[in-house]
Amino acid sequence: MKPYVLGIDIGGTNTVFGIVDARGVVIASDSIKTAKHSNIEDYIEELYTEASRLIKANDAEDKIHGIGIGAPNGNYYNGMIIDAPNLPWPSPIPLAQMVSSKFGIPVAVTNDANAAAIGEMTYGAARGMKDFIMITLGTGVGSGIVINGQVVYGHDGFAGELGHMIVKRNNGRLCGCGRTGCLEAYCSATGVARSAREFLEIRTEPSSLRNLPIDQITSKDVYDAAMSGDKLAKDVFEYTGTILGEAMADMMVFSSPEAFVLFGGLAKSGELLLKPLREAMERSMLGVFKGKAKVLLSELKDADAAVLGASALGWEAKPAPAAPAAPVVE
Amino acid sequence: MKPYVLGIDIGGTNTVFGIVDARGVVIASDSIKTAKHSNIEDYIEELYTEASRLIKANDAEDKIHGIGIGAPNGNYYNGMIIDAPNLPWPSPIPLAQMVSSKFGIPVAVTNDANAAAIGEMTYGAARGMKDFIMITLGTGVGSGIVINGQVVYGHDGFAGELGHMIVKRNNGRLCGCGRTGCLEAYCSATGVARSAREFLEIRTEPSSLRNLPIDQITSKDVYDAAMSGDKLAKDVFEYTGTILGEAMADMMVFSSPEAFVLFGGLAKSGELLLKPLREAMERSMLGVFKGKAKVLLSELKDADAAVLGASALGWEAKPAPAAPAAPVVE
């Protein structure tokens, strides 16, 4: 087997790519601007030029086993990106097909949260685990579910959208998906900022957050205030952790994972978030599962995590589809 | 491979067992009383005597490939029954070990809802499906989740307890599990009867159900009243179907199954339940999943279903554990 894989993480702003070896060491990485090209062909062309330059500079020509791509709404079964709100190109995008025919290397695609789960299972906090749930707490809430050592893609390739579990059935917050009451509307970075604004409007107590323009408050502001001892800001984290912990108790009755692995900006809030989360999770847990699920933080370095996760999928990329509905398109 | 399996379904009242061939035909079946023996050894002895008689009478000696057992709280990984509320024997019960050493035949154990899912996948409405969720609507609400053609057992063997998803976070009904707001407290046969009693107390309109002693109303009474056009009874089914449909939309974001297969007494309520269920499910569905999930009724005959489901597991039973934590105990 060739010694390297190429991992590509496509975000709304940047596309980061890196050459990774079998032990999860990022040999070299670089990036291009995702949104620079309104034409997808031009984007693929620049990606090819820059990645080829990186591969050549690191003496890795003919040494790339496969390419793994993590992309918003990336579908593992057909290698397409479908209706990704933050990407500038018309949907659907036959990404795996375009990249593999350009590079002449097998390509596998999945969404960013699944890529993170694969990275964590291969190189991070979930090494050796066969059953865990990755929850990414960023602008939104994403998830990658691993059962029996396999990522759960479901019948259509879109499984694992736990950010869109309904946590508040009535009078819930409007979510970006158009429905109301989704987990994501409460437990994302955006959700934390919304909670702070709600608390500031409803309550009358003093808070250092009142010194900021209310519609510009970010989750970082709430974190900083809470760390300085601001009661209202601490209550926002208590509220957020409680909702997430209750939701995790519901995820437990589904697949009974060994652990939840949290990833993303909000996961770095530490005990501010984790303490109420663990308490709510155990309090809400069905008896048979009490005390069984670990709550872990990602062990992948931020700078490397996205590329590592995507790259791990490159080991699975196969040169030709085995059947019409095969997961990998070349 | 030997041509038959023995399926055993252990219920609180009866234990039904049958000889089944590879096409899912129940060659012969019989039953014993589960609760007759307060001693588990005596129970196994009678089960062995009666099953052996059946096997001999059908000329099936040395033709049984394996034994599959569906039992309340049966654990696939270790073959134990743990804390089953309706069984008379002290917990834990090393069932697979006891039965296999008595019969000299490999045994696999799982819980009743998982057995039903395996039966449906092998012989019923889910034939050919790799991703579906079985929901059993009986005295309680059970579930068997199949992903990638495999039953989801989770890290500890207890996964798939969807009857204990929280559908009402605040002021929910008390559930048998000791928590409040579980799906089972609303969408089981017992839940339907409770809803009817609640509706009768809260509302003042006439209903044929008012002719019955309120604390003796059963789901069958509610069904009969609804079929006779009783508005309140029809509203109970509307309420039940809506809660179940909303919960199913939440299950969808987890594993994106091709279908839900409903089984059990309540599933026979037909469109009374299914119409509001489908409407609520589609209304609550995350955009990408809308219109994708089939809602099917079990295709297994009632009399055979439990034995068939358990028996299908018998094909998987292996003579010796591959490792200390192996799923099958002999």
XYZ file of C-alpha atoms in Angstrom, chain A residues 77 131 133 143 145 147-148 150-162 164-167 169 177 179 182 243 246-247 249-258 283-290 292 294, chain B residues 77 131 133 143 145 147-148 150-162 164-167 169 177 179 182 243 246-247 249-258 283-290 292 294:
102
model
C -22.454 6.944 -1.007
C -19.169 2.559 19.432
C -20.717 9.525 18.981
C -22.421 14.680 14.577
C -22.036 8.275 14.771
C -21.449 1.779 15.518
C -19.518 -1.495 15.308
C -18.383 1.896 11.115
C -19.655 5.413 10.496
C -23.449 5.379 10.261
C -24.458 6.763 6.865
C -28.022 5.445 6.770
C -30.074 4.522 3.758
C -29.382 7.768 1.870
C -25.943 8.733 3.201
C -27.265 11.607 5.334
C -27.595 9.909 8.741
C -26.076 11.463 11.861
C -27.741 14.872 11.905
C -28.087 14.972 15.687
C -31.434 18.559 14.387
C -32.944 16.449 17.136
C -35.862 18.394 18.567
C -35.035 19.368 22.155
C -41.116 20.626 20.990
C -33.032 24.303 8.913
C -37.877 24.070 11.805
C -33.440 21.862 17.197
C -29.850 20.873 27.183
C -30.387 15.770 28.246
C -30.111 15.279 24.486
C -29.181 10.792 27.353
C -31.661 10.411 24.486
C -28.860 9.518 22.050
C -27.776 6.846 24.527
C -31.052 4.874 24.260
C -30.457 4.705 20.527
C -26.954 3.277 20.170
C -25.528 2.946 23.684
C -22.079 4.338 22.794
C -18.995 3.825 24.935
C -29.822 12.658 35.822
C -31.760 12.031 32.592
C -30.259 8.644 31.798
C -32.333 5.460 31.581
C -31.310 3.263 34.527
C -29.456 0.585 32.574
C -27.131 3.202 31.019
C -26.342 5.263 34.127
C -21.690 4.003 31.446
C -17.686 8.628 28.916
C -23.134 -10.087 24.025
C -31.344 0.064 7.387
C -36.126 0.475 12.648
C -37.372 -1.221 19.307
C -32.523 -0.940 15.124
C -27.950 -0.453 10.437
C -25.882 -1.859 7.581
C -26.734 -5.562 11.563
C -28.789 -5.207 14.731
C -27.417 -2.329 16.819
C -26.418 -3.703 20.221
C -24.190 -0.832 21.336
C -21.240 -0.963 23.668
C -23.037 -2.902 26.403
C -25.599 -4.882 24.406
C -28.549 -2.765 25.542
C -28.884 -0.315 22.632
C -32.219 0.273 20.923
C -34.413 1.346 23.813
C -36.343 3.900 21.769
C -37.444 5.487 26.471
C -36.708 8.525 24.323
C -38.053 11.548 26.142
C -40.943 12.994 24.156
C -39.378 17.007 28.740
C -38.634 3.023 34.083
C -38.393 8.631 34.694
C -40.869 8.547 27.802
C -46.406 11.823 19.331
C -42.744 13.286 15.883
C -40.485 10.835 17.702
C -38.722 12.159 12.772
C -36.130 12.413 15.563
C -35.073 8.784 15.035
C -34.597 9.636 11.353
C -31.832 12.210 12.026
C -29.954 9.490 13.863
C -29.779 6.601 11.401
C -31.807 7.643 8.340
C -33.545 4.271 7.940
C -35.247 3.171 4.743
C -44.401 17.663 9.126
C -41.609 17.299 11.707
C -38.998 15.884 9.334
C -35.692 17.624 8.633
C -35.795 18.777 4.990
C -33.260 16.328 3.588
C -35.269 13.356 4.915
C -38.773 14.437 3.878
C -37.904 9.226 2.307
C -41.527 4.163 4.550
